[in-house]
Short mmCIF file of C-alpha atoms and ligand atoms in Angstrom, two decimals:
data_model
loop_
_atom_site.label_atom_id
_atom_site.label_comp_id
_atom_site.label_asym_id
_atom_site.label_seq_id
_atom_site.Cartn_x
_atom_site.Cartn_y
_atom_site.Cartn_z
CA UNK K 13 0.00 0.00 0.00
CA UNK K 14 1.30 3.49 -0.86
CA UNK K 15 1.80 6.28 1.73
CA UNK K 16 -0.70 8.32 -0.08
CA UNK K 17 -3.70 5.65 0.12
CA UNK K 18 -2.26 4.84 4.13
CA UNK K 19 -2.47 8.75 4.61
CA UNK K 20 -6.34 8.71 3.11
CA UNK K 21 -6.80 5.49 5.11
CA UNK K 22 -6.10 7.07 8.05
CA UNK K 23 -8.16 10.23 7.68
CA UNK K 24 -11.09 8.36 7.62
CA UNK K 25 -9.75 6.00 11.06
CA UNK K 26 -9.45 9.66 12.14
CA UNK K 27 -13.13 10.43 11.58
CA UNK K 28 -14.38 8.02 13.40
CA UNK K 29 -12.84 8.86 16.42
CA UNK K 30 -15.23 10.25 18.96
CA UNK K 31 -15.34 9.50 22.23
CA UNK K 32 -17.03 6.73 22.58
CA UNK K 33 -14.97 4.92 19.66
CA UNK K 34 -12.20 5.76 21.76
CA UNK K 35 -13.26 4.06 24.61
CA UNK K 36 -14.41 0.84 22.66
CA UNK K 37 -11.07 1.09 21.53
CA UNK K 38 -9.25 1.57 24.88
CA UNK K 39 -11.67 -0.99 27.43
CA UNK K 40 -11.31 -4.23 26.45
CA UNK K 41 -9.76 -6.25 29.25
CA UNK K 42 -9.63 -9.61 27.44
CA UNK K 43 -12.45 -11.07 29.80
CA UNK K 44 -13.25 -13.43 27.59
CA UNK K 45 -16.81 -13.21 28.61
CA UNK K 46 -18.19 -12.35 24.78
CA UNK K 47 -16.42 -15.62 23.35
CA UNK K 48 -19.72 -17.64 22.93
CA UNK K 49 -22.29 -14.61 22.65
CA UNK K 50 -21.70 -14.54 18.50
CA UNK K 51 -23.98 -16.83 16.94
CA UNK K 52 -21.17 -17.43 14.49
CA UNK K 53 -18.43 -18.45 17.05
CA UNK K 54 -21.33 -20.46 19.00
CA UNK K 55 -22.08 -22.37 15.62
CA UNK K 56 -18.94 -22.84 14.16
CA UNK K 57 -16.13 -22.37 16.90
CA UNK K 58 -13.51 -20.61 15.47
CA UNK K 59 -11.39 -18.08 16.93
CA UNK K 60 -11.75 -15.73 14.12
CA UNK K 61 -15.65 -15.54 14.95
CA UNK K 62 -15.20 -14.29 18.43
CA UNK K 63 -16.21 -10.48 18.68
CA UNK K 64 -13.18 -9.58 20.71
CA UNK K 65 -10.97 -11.07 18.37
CA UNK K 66 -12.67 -8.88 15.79
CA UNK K 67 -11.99 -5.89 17.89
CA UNK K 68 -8.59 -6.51 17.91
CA UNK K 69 -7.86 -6.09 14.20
CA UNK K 70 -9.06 -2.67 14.13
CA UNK K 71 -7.72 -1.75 17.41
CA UNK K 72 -4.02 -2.80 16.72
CA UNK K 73 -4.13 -0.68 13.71
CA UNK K 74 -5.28 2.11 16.02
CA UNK K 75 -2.50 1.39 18.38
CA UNK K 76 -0.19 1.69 16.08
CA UNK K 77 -1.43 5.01 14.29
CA UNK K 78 -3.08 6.60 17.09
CA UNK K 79 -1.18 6.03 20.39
CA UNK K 80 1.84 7.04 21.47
CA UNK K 81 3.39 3.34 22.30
CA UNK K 82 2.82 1.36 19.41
CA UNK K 83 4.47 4.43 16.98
CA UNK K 84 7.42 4.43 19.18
CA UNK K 85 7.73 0.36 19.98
CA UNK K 86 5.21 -1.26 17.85
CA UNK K 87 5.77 -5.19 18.52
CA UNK K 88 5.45 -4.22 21.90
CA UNK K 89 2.19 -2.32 22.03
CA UNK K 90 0.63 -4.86 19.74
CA UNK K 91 0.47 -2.71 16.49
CA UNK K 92 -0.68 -3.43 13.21
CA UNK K 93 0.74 -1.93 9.87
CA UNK K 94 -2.24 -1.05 7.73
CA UNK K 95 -1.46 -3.04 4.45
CA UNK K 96 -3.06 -4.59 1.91
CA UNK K 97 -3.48 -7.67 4.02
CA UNK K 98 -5.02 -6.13 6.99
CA UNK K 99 -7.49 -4.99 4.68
CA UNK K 100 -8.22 -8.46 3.62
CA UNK K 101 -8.74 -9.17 7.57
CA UNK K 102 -11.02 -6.00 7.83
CA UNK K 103 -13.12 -7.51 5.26
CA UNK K 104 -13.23 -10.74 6.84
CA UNK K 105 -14.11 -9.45 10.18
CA UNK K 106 -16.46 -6.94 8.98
CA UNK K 107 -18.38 -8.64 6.43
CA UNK K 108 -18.69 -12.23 8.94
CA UNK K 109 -20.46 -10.04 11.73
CA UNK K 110 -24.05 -9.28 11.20
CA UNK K 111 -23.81 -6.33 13.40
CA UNK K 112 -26.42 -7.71 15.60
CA UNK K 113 -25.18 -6.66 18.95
CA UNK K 114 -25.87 -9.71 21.01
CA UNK K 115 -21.63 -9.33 22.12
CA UNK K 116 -22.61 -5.99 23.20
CA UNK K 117 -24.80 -7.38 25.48
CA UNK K 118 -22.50 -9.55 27.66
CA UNK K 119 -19.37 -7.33 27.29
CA UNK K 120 -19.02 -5.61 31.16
CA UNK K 121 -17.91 -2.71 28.86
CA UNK K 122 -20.69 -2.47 26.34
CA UNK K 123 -18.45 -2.48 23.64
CA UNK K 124 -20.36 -2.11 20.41
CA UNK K 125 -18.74 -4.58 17.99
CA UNK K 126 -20.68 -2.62 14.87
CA UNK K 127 -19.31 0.89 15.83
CA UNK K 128 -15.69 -1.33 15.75
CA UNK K 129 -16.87 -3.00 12.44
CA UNK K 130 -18.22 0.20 10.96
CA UNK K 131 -14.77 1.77 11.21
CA UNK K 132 -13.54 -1.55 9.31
CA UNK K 133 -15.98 -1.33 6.51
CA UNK K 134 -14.99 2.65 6.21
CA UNK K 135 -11.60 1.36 5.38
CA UNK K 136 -12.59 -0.86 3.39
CA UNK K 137 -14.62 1.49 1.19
CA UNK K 138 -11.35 4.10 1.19
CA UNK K 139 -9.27 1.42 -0.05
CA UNK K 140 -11.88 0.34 -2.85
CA UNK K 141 -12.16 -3.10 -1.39
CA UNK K 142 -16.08 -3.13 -0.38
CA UNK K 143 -18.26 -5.45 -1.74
CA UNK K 144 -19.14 -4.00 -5.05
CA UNK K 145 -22.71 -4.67 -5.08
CA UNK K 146 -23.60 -3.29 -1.77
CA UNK K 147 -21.99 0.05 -3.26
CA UNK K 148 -23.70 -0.31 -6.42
CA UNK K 149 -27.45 -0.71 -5.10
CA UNK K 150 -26.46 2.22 -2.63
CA UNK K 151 -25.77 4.35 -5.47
CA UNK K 152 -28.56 3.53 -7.19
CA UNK K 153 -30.88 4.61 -4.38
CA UNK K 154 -28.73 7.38 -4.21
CA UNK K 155 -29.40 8.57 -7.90
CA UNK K 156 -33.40 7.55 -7.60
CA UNK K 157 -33.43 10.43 -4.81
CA UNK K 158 -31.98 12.78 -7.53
CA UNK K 159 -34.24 11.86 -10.55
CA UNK K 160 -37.69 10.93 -9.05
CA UNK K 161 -39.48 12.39 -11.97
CA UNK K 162 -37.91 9.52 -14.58
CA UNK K 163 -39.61 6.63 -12.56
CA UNK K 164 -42.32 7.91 -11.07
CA UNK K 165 -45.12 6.75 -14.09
CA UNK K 166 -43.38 3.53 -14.17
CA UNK K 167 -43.94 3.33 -10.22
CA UNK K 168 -47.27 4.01 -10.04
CA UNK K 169 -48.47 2.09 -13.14
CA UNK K 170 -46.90 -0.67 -11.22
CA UNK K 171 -48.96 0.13 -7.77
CA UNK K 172 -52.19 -0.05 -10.09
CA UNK K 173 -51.31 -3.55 -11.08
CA UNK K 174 -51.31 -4.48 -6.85
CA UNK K 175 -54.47 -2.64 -5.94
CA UNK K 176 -57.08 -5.75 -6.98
CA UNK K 177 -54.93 -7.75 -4.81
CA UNK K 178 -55.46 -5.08 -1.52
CA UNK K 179 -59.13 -5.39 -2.27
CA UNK K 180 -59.01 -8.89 -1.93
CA UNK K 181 -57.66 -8.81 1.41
CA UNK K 182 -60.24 -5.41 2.45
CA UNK K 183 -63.25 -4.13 0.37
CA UNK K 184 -63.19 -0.44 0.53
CA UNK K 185 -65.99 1.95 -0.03
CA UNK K 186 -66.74 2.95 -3.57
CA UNK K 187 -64.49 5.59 -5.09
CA UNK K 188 -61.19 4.90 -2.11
CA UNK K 189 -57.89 4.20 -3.29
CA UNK K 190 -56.73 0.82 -1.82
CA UNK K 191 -52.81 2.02 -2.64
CA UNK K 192 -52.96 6.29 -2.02
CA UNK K 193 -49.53 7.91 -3.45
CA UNK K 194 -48.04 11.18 -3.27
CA UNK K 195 -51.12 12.10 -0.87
CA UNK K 196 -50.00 15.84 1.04
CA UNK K 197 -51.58 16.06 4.05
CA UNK K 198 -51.87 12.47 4.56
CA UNK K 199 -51.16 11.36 8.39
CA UNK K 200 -49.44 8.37 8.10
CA UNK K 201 -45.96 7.90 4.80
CA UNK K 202 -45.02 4.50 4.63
CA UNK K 203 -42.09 3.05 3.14
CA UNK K 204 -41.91 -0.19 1.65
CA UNK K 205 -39.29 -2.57 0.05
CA UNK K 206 -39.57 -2.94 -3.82
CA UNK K 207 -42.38 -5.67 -4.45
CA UNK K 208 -46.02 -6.49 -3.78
CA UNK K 209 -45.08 -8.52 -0.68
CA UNK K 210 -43.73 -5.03 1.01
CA UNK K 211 -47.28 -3.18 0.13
CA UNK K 212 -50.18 -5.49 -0.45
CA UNK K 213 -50.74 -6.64 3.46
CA UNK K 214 -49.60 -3.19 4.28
CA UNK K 215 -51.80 -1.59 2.35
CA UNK K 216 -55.40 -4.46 3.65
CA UNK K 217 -54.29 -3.22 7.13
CA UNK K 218 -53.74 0.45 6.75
CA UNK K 219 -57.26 0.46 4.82
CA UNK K 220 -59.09 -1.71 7.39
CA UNK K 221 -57.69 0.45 10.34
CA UNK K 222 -58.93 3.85 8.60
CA UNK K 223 -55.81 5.16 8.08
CA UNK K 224 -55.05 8.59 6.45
CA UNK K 225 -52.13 7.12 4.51
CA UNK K 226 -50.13 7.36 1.77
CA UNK K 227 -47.01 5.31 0.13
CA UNK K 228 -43.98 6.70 -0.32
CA UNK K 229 -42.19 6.68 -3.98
CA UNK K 230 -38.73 5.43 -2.34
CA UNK K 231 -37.45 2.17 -1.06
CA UNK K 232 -37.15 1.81 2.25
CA UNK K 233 -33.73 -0.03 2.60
CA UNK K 234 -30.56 1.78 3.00
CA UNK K 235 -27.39 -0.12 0.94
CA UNK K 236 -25.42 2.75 2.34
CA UNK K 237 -25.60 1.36 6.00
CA UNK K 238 -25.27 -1.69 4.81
CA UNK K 239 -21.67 -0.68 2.75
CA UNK K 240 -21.22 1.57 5.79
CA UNK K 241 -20.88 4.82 3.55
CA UNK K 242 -22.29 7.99 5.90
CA UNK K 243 -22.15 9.87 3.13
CA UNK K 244 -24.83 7.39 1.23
CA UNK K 245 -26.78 6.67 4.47
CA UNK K 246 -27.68 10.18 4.82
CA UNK K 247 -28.49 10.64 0.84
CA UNK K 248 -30.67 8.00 1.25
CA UNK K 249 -32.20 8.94 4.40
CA UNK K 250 -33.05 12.08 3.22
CA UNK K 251 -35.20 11.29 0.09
CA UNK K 252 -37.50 9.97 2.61
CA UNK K 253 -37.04 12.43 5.24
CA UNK K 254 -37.58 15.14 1.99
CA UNK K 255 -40.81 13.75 0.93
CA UNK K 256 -42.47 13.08 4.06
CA UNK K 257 -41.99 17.02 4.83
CA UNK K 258 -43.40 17.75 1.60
CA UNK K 259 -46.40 16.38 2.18
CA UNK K 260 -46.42 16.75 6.08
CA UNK K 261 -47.42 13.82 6.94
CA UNK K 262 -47.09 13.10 10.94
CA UNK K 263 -45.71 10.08 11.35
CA UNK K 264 -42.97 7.98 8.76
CA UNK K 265 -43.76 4.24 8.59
CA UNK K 266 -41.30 1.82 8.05
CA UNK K 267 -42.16 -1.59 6.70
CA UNK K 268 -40.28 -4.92 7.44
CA UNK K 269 -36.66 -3.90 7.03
CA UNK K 270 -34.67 -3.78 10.08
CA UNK K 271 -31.87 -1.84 8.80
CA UNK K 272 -34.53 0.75 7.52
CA UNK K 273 -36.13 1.46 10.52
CA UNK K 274 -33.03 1.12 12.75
CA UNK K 275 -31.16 3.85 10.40
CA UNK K 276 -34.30 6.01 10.22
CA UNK K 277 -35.23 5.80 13.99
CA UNK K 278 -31.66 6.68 15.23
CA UNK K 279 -29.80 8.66 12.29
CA UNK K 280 -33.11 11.22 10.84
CA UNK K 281 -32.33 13.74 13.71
CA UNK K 282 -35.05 15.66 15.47
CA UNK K 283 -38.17 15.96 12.49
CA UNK K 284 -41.66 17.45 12.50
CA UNK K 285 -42.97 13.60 12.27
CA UNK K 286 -42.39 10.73 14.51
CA UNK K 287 -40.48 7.03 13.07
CA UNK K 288 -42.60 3.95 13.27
CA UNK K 289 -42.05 0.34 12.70
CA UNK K 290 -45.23 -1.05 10.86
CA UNK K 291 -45.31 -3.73 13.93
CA UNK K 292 -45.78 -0.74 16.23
CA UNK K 293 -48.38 0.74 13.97
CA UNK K 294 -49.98 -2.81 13.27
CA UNK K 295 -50.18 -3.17 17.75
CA UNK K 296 -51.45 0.37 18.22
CA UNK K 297 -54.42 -0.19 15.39
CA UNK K 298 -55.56 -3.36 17.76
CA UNK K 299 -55.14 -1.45 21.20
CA UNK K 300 -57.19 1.07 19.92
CA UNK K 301 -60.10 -1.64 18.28
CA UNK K 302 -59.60 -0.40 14.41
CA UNK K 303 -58.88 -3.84 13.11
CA UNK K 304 -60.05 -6.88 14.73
CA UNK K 305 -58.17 -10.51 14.08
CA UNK K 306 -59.65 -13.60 13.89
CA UNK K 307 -57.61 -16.60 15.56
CA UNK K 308 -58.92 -19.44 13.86
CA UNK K 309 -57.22 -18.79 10.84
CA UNK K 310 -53.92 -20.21 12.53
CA UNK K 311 -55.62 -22.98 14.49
CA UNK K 312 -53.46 -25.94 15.33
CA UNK K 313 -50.66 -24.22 13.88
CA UNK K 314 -48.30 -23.19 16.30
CA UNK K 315 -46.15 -19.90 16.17
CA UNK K 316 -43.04 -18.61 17.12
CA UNK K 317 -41.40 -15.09 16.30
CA UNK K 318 -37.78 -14.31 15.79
CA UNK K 319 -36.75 -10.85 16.61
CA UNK K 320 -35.18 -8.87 13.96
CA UNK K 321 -31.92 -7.90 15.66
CA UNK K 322 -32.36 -3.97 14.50
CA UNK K 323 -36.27 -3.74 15.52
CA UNK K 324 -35.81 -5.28 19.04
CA UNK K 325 -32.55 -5.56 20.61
CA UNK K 326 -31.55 -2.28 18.47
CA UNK K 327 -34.47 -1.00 17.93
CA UNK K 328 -36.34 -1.17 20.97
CA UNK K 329 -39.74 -2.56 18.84
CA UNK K 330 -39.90 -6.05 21.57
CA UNK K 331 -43.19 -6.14 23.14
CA UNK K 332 -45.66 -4.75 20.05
CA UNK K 333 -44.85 -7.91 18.06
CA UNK K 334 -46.26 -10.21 21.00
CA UNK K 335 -49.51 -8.18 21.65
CA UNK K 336 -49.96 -8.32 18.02
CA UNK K 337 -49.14 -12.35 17.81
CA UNK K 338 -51.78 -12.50 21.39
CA UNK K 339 -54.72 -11.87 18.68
CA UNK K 340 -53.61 -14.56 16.43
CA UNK K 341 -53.06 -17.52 18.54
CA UNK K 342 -53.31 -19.05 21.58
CA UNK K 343 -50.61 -20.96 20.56
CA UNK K 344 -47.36 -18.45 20.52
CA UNK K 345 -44.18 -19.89 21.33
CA UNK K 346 -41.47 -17.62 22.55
CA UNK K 347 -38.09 -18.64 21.81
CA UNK K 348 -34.90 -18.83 24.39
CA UNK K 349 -33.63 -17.28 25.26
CA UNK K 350 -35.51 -13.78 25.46
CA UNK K 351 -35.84 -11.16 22.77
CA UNK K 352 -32.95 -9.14 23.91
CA UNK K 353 -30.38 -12.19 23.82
CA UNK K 354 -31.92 -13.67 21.04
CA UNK K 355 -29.94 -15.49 18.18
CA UNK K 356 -29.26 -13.43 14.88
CA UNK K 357 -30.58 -15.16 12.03
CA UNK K 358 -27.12 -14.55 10.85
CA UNK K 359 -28.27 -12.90 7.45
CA UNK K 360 -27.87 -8.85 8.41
CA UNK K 361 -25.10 -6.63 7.95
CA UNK K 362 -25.67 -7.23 4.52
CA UNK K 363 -24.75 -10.69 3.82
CA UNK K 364 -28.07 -11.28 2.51
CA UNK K 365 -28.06 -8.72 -0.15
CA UNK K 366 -24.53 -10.60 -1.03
CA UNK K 367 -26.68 -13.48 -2.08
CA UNK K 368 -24.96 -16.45 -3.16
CA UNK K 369 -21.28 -15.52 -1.99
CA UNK K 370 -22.11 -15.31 1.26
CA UNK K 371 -24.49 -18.54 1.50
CA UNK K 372 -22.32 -21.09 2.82
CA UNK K 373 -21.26 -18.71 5.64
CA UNK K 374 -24.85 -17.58 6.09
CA UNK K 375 -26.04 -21.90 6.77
CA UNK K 376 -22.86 -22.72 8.67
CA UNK K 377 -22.92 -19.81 10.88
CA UNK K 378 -26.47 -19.59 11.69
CA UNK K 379 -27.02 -23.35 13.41
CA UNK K 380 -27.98 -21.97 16.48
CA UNK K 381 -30.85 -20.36 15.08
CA UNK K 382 -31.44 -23.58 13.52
CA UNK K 383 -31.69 -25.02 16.78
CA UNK K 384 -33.78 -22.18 18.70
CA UNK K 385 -36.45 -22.54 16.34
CA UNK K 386 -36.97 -25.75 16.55
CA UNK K 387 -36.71 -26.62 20.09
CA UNK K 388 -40.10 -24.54 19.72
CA UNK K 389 -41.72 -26.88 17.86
CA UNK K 390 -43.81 -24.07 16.29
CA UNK K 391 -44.67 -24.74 12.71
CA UNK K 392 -45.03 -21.10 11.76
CA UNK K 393 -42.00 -18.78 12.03
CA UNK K 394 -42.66 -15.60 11.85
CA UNK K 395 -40.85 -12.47 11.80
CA UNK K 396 -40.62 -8.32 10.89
CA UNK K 397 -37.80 -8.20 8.55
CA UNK K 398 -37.04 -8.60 5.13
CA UNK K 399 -33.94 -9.87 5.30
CA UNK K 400 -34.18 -12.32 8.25
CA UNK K 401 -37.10 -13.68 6.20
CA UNK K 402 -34.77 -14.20 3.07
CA UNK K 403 -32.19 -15.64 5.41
CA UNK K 404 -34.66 -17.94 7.62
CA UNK K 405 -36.07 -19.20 4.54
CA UNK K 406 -32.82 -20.10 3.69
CA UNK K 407 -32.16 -22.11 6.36
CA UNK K 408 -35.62 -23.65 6.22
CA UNK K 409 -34.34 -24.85 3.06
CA UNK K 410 -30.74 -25.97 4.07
CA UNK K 411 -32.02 -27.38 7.25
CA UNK K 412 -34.97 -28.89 6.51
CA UNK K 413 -36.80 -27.27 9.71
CA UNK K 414 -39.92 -27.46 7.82
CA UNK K 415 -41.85 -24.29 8.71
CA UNK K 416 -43.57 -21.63 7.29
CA UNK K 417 -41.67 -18.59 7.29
CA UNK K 418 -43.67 -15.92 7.32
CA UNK K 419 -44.10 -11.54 7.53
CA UNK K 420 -45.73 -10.61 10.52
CA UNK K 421 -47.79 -8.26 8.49
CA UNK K 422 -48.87 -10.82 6.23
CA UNK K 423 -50.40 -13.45 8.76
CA UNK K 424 -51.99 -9.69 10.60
CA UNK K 425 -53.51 -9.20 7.07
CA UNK K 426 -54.94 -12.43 6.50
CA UNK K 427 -56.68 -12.72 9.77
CA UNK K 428 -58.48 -9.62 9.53
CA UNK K 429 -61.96 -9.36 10.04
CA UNK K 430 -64.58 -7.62 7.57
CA UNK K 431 -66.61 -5.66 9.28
S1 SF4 N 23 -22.36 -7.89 16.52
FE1 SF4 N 23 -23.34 -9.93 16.34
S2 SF4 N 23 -22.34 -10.85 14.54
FE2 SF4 N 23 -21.04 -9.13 15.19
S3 SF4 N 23 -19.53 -10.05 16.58
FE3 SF4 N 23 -21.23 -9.31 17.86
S4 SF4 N 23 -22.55 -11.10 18.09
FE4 SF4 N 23 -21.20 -11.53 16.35
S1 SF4 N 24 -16.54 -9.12 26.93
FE1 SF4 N 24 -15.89 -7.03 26.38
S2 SF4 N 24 -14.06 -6.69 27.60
FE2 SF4 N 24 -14.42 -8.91 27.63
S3 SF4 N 24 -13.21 -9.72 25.89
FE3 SF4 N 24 -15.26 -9.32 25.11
S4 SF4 N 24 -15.14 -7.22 24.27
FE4 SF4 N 24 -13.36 -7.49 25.61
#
């Protein structure tokens, strides 16, 4: 690696140091106590899966740039030359952790492994050596922010197609849209994923519970977390954050993408609307008798949820799921252990949207989950995220676990009752 591309390198190490970094970077004692807490170590067992151990690569190569010891003495103070090849163990680290913050959880310290890993995948990106297509798609939410008038007939010819489908699931009143777009004044924006599987429950349930709502032109999903560009994040954050000022809506609805809502709920700053998840929208609607659910529907088919890692444990979204899952079954199986030490499905971080490459890692390192589920003995697994469904359905398949995976939204859709 050249001095000039080190230099760069290190600008951007630079930028990440605030005070808390600093501290993540400073605290570890080598407890120990994290070792088994990462569903990939705990499936797999080896070293390079521990969280600590992932620490370490980023924090030697702080040592070494950053503190006074390991400039003067580096073998001593444990310091890291960043090369070529500790780029190749950034990626490895950074791109194996799902950035679900179960390690966080046990570490004395509270040391957030994705802070760590976000500085990891920052190098990575300043050194060119991201995965490409997690830049790509990021750029090309990016540019759909810039150009919404070139897609927006396509988009809403395609919305047209989906609205029979609504219908089926809730007859509206003569003359009411069953998808609304572009609606100002509207209480309610919600953002979906691309595809009819993102806005066709969505839509039964927002129409059954009277909402004032209308659906936004963007994707929800942000590739630039994912890639861990801030840059990106924010350009993609603020198409949505743009449009749901324009037509002042009061509250911004994010579907089944835990990234989305995490990124939204944490990084949109202090707004003239409030950030829900469509789980807390979905539990509110019941509490307040707008939509009713009937329970036979799922008779003799036990459920059990998993817990997106960004909606609950980062996200805060635990207890609206259950109350919700209360008026579908008398059957619901909660897994162990609890929400907030619950498995990752091992498929975030953006190893699902790596497809393929990242399969084999994605079935070996998520066994655990395997095994949670199952011990249930539920036959429907539900959850609230796009891309734990993707990745649980994956493992349905690789495992043979034979259940239904399922959207939350979805089973709330198809239990509703016509009134
Ligand atoms: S954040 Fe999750 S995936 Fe990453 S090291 Fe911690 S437990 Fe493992
Ligand atoms: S639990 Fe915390 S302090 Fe202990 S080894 Fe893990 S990261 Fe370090």
């Amino acid at each position: 690696m050249d001095k000039k591309t080190r230099d760069d390198l290190l600008k951007l190490f630079q930028s990440k140091l605030n005070e808390a970094m600093r501290l993540y970077l400073e605290t570890c004692t080598r407890c120990g106590i994290c070792i088994e807490a990462c569903h990939a170590y705990a499936s797999m067992g080896q070293v390079r899966y521990i969280s600590a151990y992932r620490h370490e690569i980023v924090r030697r190569i702080y040592k070494k740039y950053f503190k006074g010891r390991g400039k003067i003495w580096p073998s001593v103070g444990e310091a890291k030359e960043l090369s070529e090849m500790a780029l190749d163990e950034l990626y490895e680290a950074a791109y194996s952790c799902t950035g679900c913050r179960r390690c966080m959880m046990y570490c004395p310290f509270g040391i957030d492994t994705q802070m760590l890993m976000s500085i990891a995948k920052l190098l990575l990106i300043g050194g060119h050596a991201e995965p490409e297509v997690l830049m790509m798609l990021a750029d090309t939410s990016v540019e759909k922010g810039k150009s919404l008038d070139i897609f927006k007939e396509s988009f809403l010819a395609g919305i047209k197609k989906l609205e029979a489908e609504v219908v089926k699931k809730w007859r509206l009143e003569a003359g009411k849209k069953a998808i609304p777009v572009d609606v100002e004044g509207a209480d309610l924006l919600y953002v979906a994923l691309a595809g009819a599987h993102s806005i066709i429950p969505a839509a039964a349930v927002f129409n059954a519970a009277g909402e004032n709502w209308t659906l936004s032109f963007f994707e929800a999903v942000n590739f630039g977390a994912f890639v861990g560009d801030p840059t990106k994040t924010k350009l993609i954050l603020d198409r949505i954050i743009n449009e749901a000022k324009r037509l002042k809506v009061k509250e911004v609805c994010i579907c089944e993408c835990g990234t989305a809502y995490r990124t939204m709920k944490q990084l949109s700053g202090k707004q003239p609307f409030e950030v829900s998840a469509i789980t807390e929208a979905h539990a509110r609607y019941l509490r307040e008798g707008r939509i009713t659910l009937d329970k036979s529907k799922f008779k003799k088919k036990p459920i059990t949820y998993h817990d997106p890692c960004q909606i609950a444990r980062n996200g805060g979204v635990i207890d609206e799921p259950r109350y919700i899952l209360q008026h579908l079954t008398d059957d619901f199986r909660e897994m162990s252990p609890d929400p907030r030490y619950n498995w990752c499905c091992g498929g975030g971080g953006g190893l699902v949207a790596l497809g393929e490459e990242t399969l084999d890692f994605r079935m070996k390192s998520a066994k655990v989950k395997v095994d949670q589920v199952q011990e249930t003995g539920a036959t429907i697994l539900a959850t609230a995220c796009d891309n734990c469904h993707t990745q649980l359905s994956n493992l349905n398949d690789h495992y043979k676990m034979d259940v239904d995976v399922q959207f939350l939204s979805s089973l709330v859709a198809d239990a509703l009752v016509q009134k």
